[in-house]
Amino acid sequence: MTAFLPLVHIPVLAAALAMLPAAQAPAPAAPVAAPLHVDLVDYPTPQANWAAFRDLRHRLENAFDDVCPDTFCEGEFTDYAPMKLRCSVELASGRVSACGWAFAASEVEVDPVSGALLHRQPTWLCRFPLGARTSVGALLASLEGPQPLFQSLPGTGKTLFDALADCLR
């Protein structure tokens, strides 16, 4: 048996349909803007500086590990760890916009009364002091050699060690 709607409901249905907004075509998607900056690893093309940047990161981490016990690691925290190192590069000019090296530290102690673990884990993003027109090549060249923490950065006369000393206080 087929059920039919009584005629009395058709005007109500028509009125309800008339109140619905007219179907609209979806608005065209806005064009995606071309990136203005990329990671130094990906300048001028994806992965172009991967090997040089990986080598730099390893040399900086080793240098930090060498100086940490006599400098940064004698303060409030004893367990510092270098984390991510990143630089942004303006695509059009090849100039380094900013570089930062993230660090974390920890201090964990046992509360002698409760036995609870008391902990603190601060983080820092230490920025490189760079001259305004530093190119990728100039930055990488300035940090060549066995002591990259102590070599002057382009356009500043400051070292990465100086920046870390200010940052990790």
N, C-alpha and C. Protein backbone atom coordinates (compact mmCIF):
# COMPACT_ATOMS: atom_id res chain seq x y z
N MET A 1 0.83 -1.16 0.00
CA MET A 1 0.00 0.00 0.00
C MET A 1 0.88 1.23 0.00
N THR A 2 0.62 2.17 -0.86
CA THR A 2 1.40 3.37 -1.00
C THR A 2 0.74 4.48 -0.21
N ALA A 3 1.55 5.18 0.56
CA ALA A 3 1.00 6.29 1.35
C ALA A 3 1.19 7.58 0.58
N PHE A 4 0.16 8.40 0.58
CA PHE A 4 0.19 9.71 -0.08
C PHE A 4 0.01 10.79 0.97
N LEU A 5 0.68 11.91 0.75
CA LEU A 5 0.45 13.04 1.62
C LEU A 5 -0.88 13.68 1.26
N PRO A 6 -1.66 14.04 2.22
CA PRO A 6 -2.90 14.72 1.89
C PRO A 6 -2.59 16.06 1.24
N LEU A 7 -3.46 16.54 0.39
CA LEU A 7 -3.27 17.79 -0.32
C LEU A 7 -3.13 18.98 0.62
N VAL A 8 -3.67 18.90 1.76
CA VAL A 8 -3.61 20.00 2.69
C VAL A 8 -2.17 20.32 3.10
N HIS A 9 -1.26 19.34 3.04
CA HIS A 9 0.13 19.57 3.44
C HIS A 9 0.99 20.17 2.35
N ILE A 10 0.58 20.12 1.15
CA ILE A 10 1.38 20.65 0.04
C ILE A 10 1.59 22.15 0.18
N PRO A 11 0.60 22.96 0.49
CA PRO A 11 0.87 24.39 0.67
C PRO A 11 1.85 24.66 1.80
N VAL A 12 1.79 23.90 2.86
CA VAL A 12 2.73 24.09 3.98
C VAL A 12 4.14 23.75 3.51
N LEU A 13 4.29 22.66 2.78
CA LEU A 13 5.59 22.26 2.26
C LEU A 13 6.13 23.31 1.29
N ALA A 14 5.29 23.83 0.43
CA ALA A 14 5.72 24.85 -0.52
C ALA A 14 6.17 26.11 0.20
N ALA A 15 5.45 26.51 1.24
CA ALA A 15 5.83 27.70 2.01
C ALA A 15 7.17 27.48 2.70
N ALA A 16 7.38 26.30 3.25
CA ALA A 16 8.65 26.00 3.92
C ALA A 16 9.80 26.01 2.93
N LEU A 17 9.61 25.46 1.77
CA LEU A 17 10.65 25.46 0.75
C LEU A 17 10.96 26.86 0.25
N ALA A 18 9.97 27.71 0.19
CA ALA A 18 10.16 29.08 -0.28
C ALA A 18 11.02 29.87 0.70
N MET A 19 11.00 29.48 1.97
CA MET A 19 11.78 30.21 2.98
C MET A 19 13.24 29.80 3.00
N LEU A 20 13.57 28.68 2.41
CA LEU A 20 14.97 28.24 2.37
C LEU A 20 15.77 29.12 1.42
N PRO A 21 17.02 29.41 1.76
CA PRO A 21 17.83 30.21 0.84
C PRO A 21 18.07 29.45 -0.45
N ALA A 22 18.19 30.21 -1.51
CA ALA A 22 18.45 29.60 -2.81
C ALA A 22 19.82 28.95 -2.77
N ALA A 23 19.95 27.83 -3.43
CA ALA A 23 21.24 27.15 -3.47
C ALA A 23 22.25 28.03 -4.19
N GLN A 24 23.41 28.15 -3.57
CA GLN A 24 24.45 28.98 -4.16
C GLN A 24 25.66 28.11 -4.48
N ALA A 25 26.28 28.44 -5.55
CA ALA A 25 27.51 27.74 -5.90
C ALA A 25 28.57 28.16 -4.88
N PRO A 26 29.43 27.26 -4.47
CA PRO A 26 30.48 27.63 -3.53
C PRO A 26 31.36 28.73 -4.12
N ALA A 27 31.77 29.64 -3.24
CA ALA A 27 32.64 30.73 -3.68
C ALA A 27 33.97 30.13 -4.14
N PRO A 28 34.55 30.69 -5.18
CA PRO A 28 35.85 30.16 -5.61
C PRO A 28 36.89 30.36 -4.50
N ALA A 29 37.75 29.38 -4.36
CA ALA A 29 38.79 29.45 -3.34
C ALA A 29 39.74 30.59 -3.68
N ALA A 30 40.14 31.29 -2.61
CA ALA A 30 41.10 32.38 -2.79
C ALA A 30 42.43 31.78 -3.23
N PRO A 31 43.12 32.45 -4.12
CA PRO A 31 44.41 31.90 -4.54
C PRO A 31 45.37 31.86 -3.35
N VAL A 32 46.14 30.79 -3.28
CA VAL A 32 47.11 30.64 -2.21
C VAL A 32 48.32 31.51 -2.56
N ALA A 33 48.67 32.36 -1.60
CA ALA A 33 49.81 33.25 -1.83
C ALA A 33 51.10 32.45 -1.85
N ALA A 34 51.98 32.82 -2.71
CA ALA A 34 53.29 32.18 -2.76
C ALA A 34 54.03 32.51 -1.47
N PRO A 35 54.79 31.57 -0.94
CA PRO A 35 55.52 31.86 0.30
C PRO A 35 56.56 32.95 0.08
N LEU A 36 56.72 33.79 1.09
CA LEU A 36 57.73 34.84 1.05
C LEU A 36 59.03 34.40 1.72
N HIS A 37 58.92 33.44 2.64
CA HIS A 37 60.07 32.94 3.40
C HIS A 37 60.06 31.42 3.40
N VAL A 38 61.24 30.84 3.48
CA VAL A 38 61.39 29.39 3.62
C VAL A 38 62.44 29.11 4.68
N ASP A 39 62.46 27.87 5.12
CA ASP A 39 63.50 27.42 6.02
C ASP A 39 64.82 27.44 5.25
N LEU A 40 65.90 27.78 5.93
CA LEU A 40 67.21 27.83 5.28
C LEU A 40 67.54 26.51 4.59
N VAL A 41 67.11 25.40 5.16
CA VAL A 41 67.35 24.09 4.55
C VAL A 41 66.79 24.05 3.14
N ASP A 42 65.69 24.74 2.91
CA ASP A 42 64.99 24.69 1.63
C ASP A 42 65.25 25.88 0.72
N TYR A 43 66.35 26.59 0.95
CA TYR A 43 66.69 27.72 0.08
C TYR A 43 67.87 27.35 -0.81
N PRO A 44 67.82 27.62 -2.08
CA PRO A 44 66.75 28.22 -2.89
C PRO A 44 65.73 27.20 -3.38
N THR A 45 66.01 25.91 -3.18
CA THR A 45 65.07 24.86 -3.58
C THR A 45 64.95 23.88 -2.41
N PRO A 46 63.89 23.08 -2.38
CA PRO A 46 63.73 22.14 -1.28
C PRO A 46 64.97 21.26 -1.07
N GLN A 47 65.41 21.22 0.18
CA GLN A 47 66.55 20.41 0.63
C GLN A 47 67.91 20.86 0.09
N ALA A 48 67.98 22.02 -0.54
CA ALA A 48 69.24 22.48 -1.15
C ALA A 48 70.36 22.65 -0.14
N ASN A 49 70.05 23.07 1.08
CA ASN A 49 71.07 23.29 2.10
C ASN A 49 71.01 22.27 3.22
N TRP A 50 70.36 21.14 2.97
CA TRP A 50 70.19 20.15 4.03
C TRP A 50 71.54 19.67 4.58
N ALA A 51 72.45 19.28 3.74
CA ALA A 51 73.73 18.73 4.22
C ALA A 51 74.53 19.78 4.99
N ALA A 52 74.60 21.00 4.47
CA ALA A 52 75.35 22.06 5.14
C ALA A 52 74.71 22.41 6.49
N PHE A 53 73.40 22.47 6.52
CA PHE A 53 72.71 22.84 7.76
C PHE A 53 72.82 21.71 8.79
N ARG A 54 72.70 20.47 8.35
CA ARG A 54 72.84 19.33 9.27
C ARG A 54 74.24 19.32 9.87
N ASP A 55 75.26 19.57 9.04
CA ASP A 55 76.64 19.63 9.54
C ASP A 55 76.79 20.76 10.55
N LEU A 56 76.24 21.93 10.23
CA LEU A 56 76.31 23.06 11.16
C LEU A 56 75.63 22.72 12.48
N ARG A 57 74.45 22.14 12.41
CA ARG A 57 73.72 21.79 13.63
C ARG A 57 74.54 20.84 14.50
N HIS A 58 75.15 19.83 13.89
CA HIS A 58 75.97 18.88 14.65
C HIS A 58 77.18 19.56 15.28
N ARG A 59 77.83 20.44 14.53
CA ARG A 59 79.01 21.13 15.08
C ARG A 59 78.61 22.07 16.21
N LEU A 60 77.46 22.75 16.08
CA LEU A 60 76.99 23.63 17.15
C LEU A 60 76.61 22.83 18.39
N GLU A 61 75.95 21.70 18.21
CA GLU A 61 75.57 20.86 19.36
C GLU A 61 76.82 20.34 20.08
N ASN A 62 77.82 19.90 19.31
CA ASN A 62 79.06 19.43 19.93
C ASN A 62 79.77 20.55 20.67
N ALA A 63 79.81 21.74 20.07
CA ALA A 63 80.44 22.88 20.72
C ALA A 63 79.70 23.25 22.00
N PHE A 64 78.37 23.22 21.96
CA PHE A 64 77.59 23.52 23.16
C PHE A 64 77.89 22.49 24.25
N ASP A 65 77.93 21.22 23.89
CA ASP A 65 78.23 20.17 24.87
C ASP A 65 79.61 20.38 25.50
N ASP A 66 80.56 20.90 24.72
CA ASP A 66 81.91 21.15 25.24
C ASP A 66 81.95 22.29 26.25
N VAL A 67 81.19 23.35 26.01
CA VAL A 67 81.27 24.53 26.88
C VAL A 67 80.23 24.52 28.00
N CYS A 68 79.19 23.75 27.86
CA CYS A 68 78.09 23.77 28.82
C CYS A 68 78.53 23.53 30.26
N PRO A 69 79.33 22.51 30.56
CA PRO A 69 79.67 22.24 31.96
C PRO A 69 80.35 23.41 32.68
N ASP A 70 81.11 24.20 31.97
CA ASP A 70 81.84 25.31 32.60
C ASP A 70 81.12 26.65 32.47
N THR A 71 79.97 26.67 31.81
CA THR A 71 79.29 27.96 31.58
C THR A 71 77.82 27.86 31.93
N PHE A 72 77.00 27.56 30.95
CA PHE A 72 75.55 27.59 31.10
C PHE A 72 75.05 26.57 32.12
N CYS A 73 75.68 25.43 32.20
CA CYS A 73 75.19 24.33 33.03
C CYS A 73 75.61 24.45 34.49
N GLU A 74 76.23 25.54 34.88
CA GLU A 74 76.60 25.76 36.28
C GLU A 74 75.56 26.57 37.02
N GLY A 75 74.53 27.00 36.35
CA GLY A 75 73.55 27.88 36.96
C GLY A 75 72.42 27.14 37.64
N GLU A 76 71.24 27.69 37.47
CA GLU A 76 70.05 27.18 38.13
C GLU A 76 69.67 25.77 37.69
N PHE A 77 70.00 25.44 36.43
CA PHE A 77 69.69 24.12 35.89
C PHE A 77 70.98 23.41 35.51
N THR A 78 70.97 22.10 35.66
CA THR A 78 72.18 21.34 35.34
C THR A 78 72.03 20.49 34.09
N ASP A 79 70.84 20.43 33.55
CA ASP A 79 70.60 19.53 32.43
C ASP A 79 70.02 20.31 31.24
N TYR A 80 70.88 20.95 30.47
CA TYR A 80 70.45 21.69 29.28
C TYR A 80 70.56 20.80 28.06
N ALA A 81 69.62 20.96 27.15
CA ALA A 81 69.67 20.19 25.91
C ALA A 81 69.35 21.09 24.73
N PRO A 82 70.25 21.16 23.75
CA PRO A 82 69.90 21.90 22.53
C PRO A 82 68.83 21.13 21.78
N MET A 83 67.88 21.86 21.27
CA MET A 83 66.77 21.24 20.55
C MET A 83 66.85 21.63 19.08
N LYS A 84 65.81 22.21 18.56
CA LYS A 84 65.72 22.53 17.14
C LYS A 84 66.45 23.84 16.82
N LEU A 85 67.11 23.84 15.68
CA LEU A 85 67.79 25.01 15.14
C LEU A 85 67.13 25.33 13.81
N ARG A 86 66.66 26.56 13.65
CA ARG A 86 65.97 26.94 12.41
C ARG A 86 66.33 28.37 12.03
N CYS A 87 66.39 28.60 10.71
CA CYS A 87 66.59 29.93 10.15
C CYS A 87 65.57 30.14 9.05
N SER A 88 65.01 31.34 8.98
CA SER A 88 64.10 31.67 7.88
C SER A 88 64.85 32.55 6.89
N VAL A 89 64.53 32.33 5.62
CA VAL A 89 65.21 33.05 4.53
C VAL A 89 64.15 33.68 3.64
N GLU A 90 64.36 34.94 3.30
CA GLU A 90 63.47 35.62 2.36
C GLU A 90 63.77 35.09 0.96
N LEU A 91 62.77 34.53 0.33
CA LEU A 91 62.97 33.90 -0.99
C LEU A 91 63.48 34.87 -2.04
N ALA A 92 62.91 36.05 -2.10
CA ALA A 92 63.26 36.98 -3.18
C ALA A 92 64.71 37.44 -3.11
N SER A 93 65.22 37.66 -1.90
CA SER A 93 66.56 38.23 -1.77
C SER A 93 67.63 37.24 -1.33
N GLY A 94 67.22 36.12 -0.73
CA GLY A 94 68.19 35.17 -0.20
C GLY A 94 68.80 35.64 1.11
N ARG A 95 68.17 36.61 1.74
CA ARG A 95 68.66 37.14 3.02
C ARG A 95 68.05 36.35 4.18
N VAL A 96 68.85 36.13 5.20
CA VAL A 96 68.38 35.42 6.39
C VAL A 96 67.56 36.41 7.22
N SER A 97 66.30 36.07 7.45
CA SER A 97 65.41 36.93 8.22
C SER A 97 65.61 36.75 9.72
N ALA A 98 65.75 35.51 10.14
CA ALA A 98 65.91 35.22 11.57
C ALA A 98 66.45 33.80 11.73
N CYS A 99 67.19 33.61 12.80
CA CYS A 99 67.65 32.27 13.19
C CYS A 99 67.38 32.12 14.68
N GLY A 100 66.96 30.94 15.05
CA GLY A 100 66.74 30.66 16.46
C GLY A 100 67.12 29.23 16.79
N TRP A 101 67.62 29.06 17.99
CA TRP A 101 68.03 27.75 18.47
C TRP A 101 67.26 27.51 19.76
N ALA A 102 66.45 26.47 19.78
CA ALA A 102 65.63 26.16 20.95
C ALA A 102 66.42 25.28 21.92
N PHE A 103 66.22 25.56 23.21
CA PHE A 103 66.86 24.79 24.28
C PHE A 103 65.81 24.42 25.32
N ALA A 104 66.07 23.34 25.99
CA ALA A 104 65.26 22.94 27.13
C ALA A 104 66.23 22.58 28.26
N ALA A 105 65.75 22.68 29.46
CA ALA A 105 66.53 22.28 30.62
C ALA A 105 65.59 21.58 31.59
N SER A 106 66.17 20.90 32.53
CA SER A 106 65.33 20.27 33.54
C SER A 106 66.06 20.22 34.86
N GLU A 107 65.28 20.22 35.87
CA GLU A 107 65.79 20.02 37.21
C GLU A 107 64.73 19.20 37.93
N VAL A 108 65.10 18.04 38.44
CA VAL A 108 64.18 17.16 39.15
C VAL A 108 64.81 16.81 40.49
N GLU A 109 64.04 16.99 41.54
CA GLU A 109 64.52 16.69 42.89
C GLU A 109 63.46 15.88 43.63
N VAL A 110 63.88 15.19 44.66
CA VAL A 110 62.96 14.44 45.51
C VAL A 110 62.65 15.29 46.74
N ASP A 111 61.36 15.48 47.00
CA ASP A 111 60.94 16.17 48.22
C ASP A 111 61.21 15.22 49.39
N PRO A 112 62.05 15.61 50.34
CA PRO A 112 62.43 14.69 51.41
C PRO A 112 61.28 14.33 52.36
N VAL A 113 60.25 15.15 52.42
CA VAL A 113 59.14 14.87 53.32
C VAL A 113 58.10 13.98 52.65
N SER A 114 57.68 14.36 51.44
CA SER A 114 56.59 13.62 50.78
C SER A 114 57.08 12.55 49.81
N GLY A 115 58.31 12.66 49.37
CA GLY A 115 58.81 11.74 48.36
C GLY A 115 58.40 12.11 46.95
N ALA A 116 57.66 13.21 46.82
CA ALA A 116 57.22 13.66 45.50
C ALA A 116 58.41 14.14 44.69
N LEU A 117 58.26 14.05 43.39
CA LEU A 117 59.28 14.59 42.50
C LEU A 117 58.96 16.05 42.20
N LEU A 118 59.87 16.91 42.52
CA LEU A 118 59.72 18.33 42.24
C LEU A 118 60.48 18.61 40.95
N HIS A 119 59.84 19.28 40.01
CA HIS A 119 60.47 19.43 38.70
C HIS A 119 60.19 20.80 38.09
N ARG A 120 61.12 21.19 37.26
CA ARG A 120 61.01 22.40 36.43
C ARG A 120 61.65 22.08 35.09
N GLN A 121 60.99 22.45 34.00
CA GLN A 121 61.52 22.23 32.66
C GLN A 121 61.32 23.48 31.80
N PRO A 122 62.17 24.48 31.96
CA PRO A 122 62.01 25.68 31.13
C PRO A 122 62.52 25.46 29.71
N THR A 123 62.06 26.31 28.82
CA THR A 123 62.53 26.30 27.43
C THR A 123 62.90 27.72 27.03
N TRP A 124 63.77 27.82 26.05
CA TRP A 124 64.20 29.10 25.51
C TRP A 124 64.30 29.01 23.99
N LEU A 125 64.08 30.11 23.32
CA LEU A 125 64.41 30.23 21.90
C LEU A 125 65.45 31.34 21.81
N CYS A 126 66.68 30.94 21.59
CA CYS A 126 67.79 31.90 21.53
C CYS A 126 67.98 32.33 20.08
N ARG A 127 67.87 33.61 19.85
CA ARG A 127 67.97 34.16 18.49
C ARG A 127 69.42 34.55 18.18
N PHE A 128 69.80 34.31 16.93
CA PHE A 128 71.14 34.69 16.47
C PHE A 128 71.17 36.19 16.25
N PRO A 129 72.21 36.86 16.67
CA PRO A 129 72.37 38.26 16.28
C PRO A 129 72.90 38.30 14.85
N LEU A 130 72.12 38.85 13.94
CA LEU A 130 72.51 38.89 12.52
C LEU A 130 72.37 40.29 11.97
N GLY A 131 73.26 40.64 11.07
CA GLY A 131 73.14 41.89 10.34
C GLY A 131 71.92 41.83 9.43
N ALA A 132 71.38 43.00 9.10
CA ALA A 132 70.13 43.09 8.34
C ALA A 132 70.22 42.47 6.95
N ARG A 133 71.36 42.43 6.35
CA ARG A 133 71.45 41.93 4.96
C ARG A 133 72.30 40.65 4.88
N THR A 134 72.23 39.84 5.89
CA THR A 134 73.03 38.61 5.92
C THR A 134 72.49 37.59 4.92
N SER A 135 73.34 37.15 4.04
CA SER A 135 72.93 36.13 3.06
C SER A 135 73.13 34.74 3.66
N VAL A 136 72.49 33.76 3.05
CA VAL A 136 72.65 32.37 3.49
C VAL A 136 74.12 31.98 3.43
N GLY A 137 74.79 32.31 2.32
CA GLY A 137 76.20 31.97 2.17
C GLY A 137 77.07 32.61 3.23
N ALA A 138 76.80 33.88 3.55
CA ALA A 138 77.60 34.58 4.56
C ALA A 138 77.39 33.96 5.94
N LEU A 139 76.15 33.60 6.26
CA LEU A 139 75.89 32.98 7.56
C LEU A 139 76.61 31.65 7.67
N LEU A 140 76.45 30.80 6.67
CA LEU A 140 77.09 29.48 6.73
C LEU A 140 78.62 29.61 6.77
N ALA A 141 79.16 30.54 5.99
CA ALA A 141 80.62 30.73 5.98
C ALA A 141 81.12 31.24 7.33
N SER A 142 80.34 32.10 7.99
CA SER A 142 80.78 32.66 9.27
C SER A 142 80.84 31.59 10.36
N LEU A 143 80.12 30.51 10.19
CA LEU A 143 80.09 29.48 11.22
C LEU A 143 80.90 28.24 10.84
N GLU A 144 81.71 28.34 9.79
CA GLU A 144 82.59 27.24 9.40
C GLU A 144 83.69 27.09 10.45
N GLY A 145 84.28 25.94 10.48
CA GLY A 145 85.42 25.74 11.37
C GLY A 145 85.02 25.00 12.64
N PRO A 146 86.04 24.71 13.44
CA PRO A 146 85.82 23.85 14.60
C PRO A 146 85.14 24.54 15.80
N GLN A 147 85.12 25.86 15.84
CA GLN A 147 84.54 26.58 16.99
C GLN A 147 83.41 27.52 16.56
N PRO A 148 82.33 27.00 16.03
CA PRO A 148 81.28 27.87 15.50
C PRO A 148 80.62 28.77 16.55
N LEU A 149 80.65 28.38 17.81
CA LEU A 149 80.04 29.23 18.84
C LEU A 149 80.81 30.53 19.07
N PHE A 150 82.08 30.53 18.72
CA PHE A 150 82.94 31.68 19.04
C PHE A 150 83.33 32.51 17.84
N GLN A 151 82.73 32.27 16.70
CA GLN A 151 83.04 33.03 15.49
C GLN A 151 82.02 34.15 15.32
N SER A 152 82.50 35.29 14.87
CA SER A 152 81.62 36.46 14.71
C SER A 152 80.57 36.20 13.64
N LEU A 153 79.35 36.60 13.97
CA LEU A 153 78.25 36.48 13.02
C LEU A 153 78.22 37.70 12.12
N PRO A 154 77.79 37.55 10.88
CA PRO A 154 77.82 38.64 9.90
C PRO A 154 77.07 39.90 10.36
N GLY A 155 77.74 41.03 10.19
CA GLY A 155 77.11 42.32 10.43
C GLY A 155 76.92 42.70 11.89
N THR A 156 77.47 41.93 12.83
CA THR A 156 77.22 42.25 14.24
C THR A 156 78.48 42.29 15.09
N GLY A 157 79.48 41.49 14.75
CA GLY A 157 80.66 41.37 15.60
C GLY A 157 80.37 40.53 16.84
N LYS A 158 79.16 40.03 16.99
CA LYS A 158 78.82 39.19 18.13
C LYS A 158 78.90 37.72 17.73
N THR A 159 79.05 36.88 18.73
CA THR A 159 79.13 35.45 18.49
C THR A 159 77.84 34.79 18.96
N LEU A 160 77.66 33.56 18.55
CA LEU A 160 76.51 32.80 19.02
C LEU A 160 76.66 32.53 20.52
N PHE A 161 77.89 32.37 20.99
CA PHE A 161 78.12 32.19 22.42
C PHE A 161 77.60 33.40 23.19
N ASP A 162 77.86 34.61 22.68
CA ASP A 162 77.34 35.83 23.31
C ASP A 162 75.81 35.79 23.40
N ALA A 163 75.18 35.37 22.32
CA ALA A 163 73.72 35.31 22.28
C ALA A 163 73.20 34.29 23.27
N LEU A 164 73.86 33.14 23.37
CA LEU A 164 73.42 32.11 24.30
C LEU A 164 73.61 32.55 25.74
N ALA A 165 74.71 33.25 26.01
CA ALA A 165 74.95 33.74 27.37
C ALA A 165 73.83 34.70 27.79
N ASP A 166 73.36 35.54 26.88
CA ASP A 166 72.26 36.45 27.19
C ASP A 166 70.93 35.71 27.32
N CYS A 167 70.75 34.72 26.50
CA CYS A 167 69.47 34.01 26.42
C CYS A 167 69.26 33.01 27.55
N LEU A 168 70.28 32.27 27.91
CA LEU A 168 70.13 31.16 28.85
C LEU A 168 70.41 31.55 30.30
N ARG A 169 70.28 32.79 30.64
CA ARG A 169 70.52 33.22 32.02
C ARG A 169 69.49 32.68 32.95
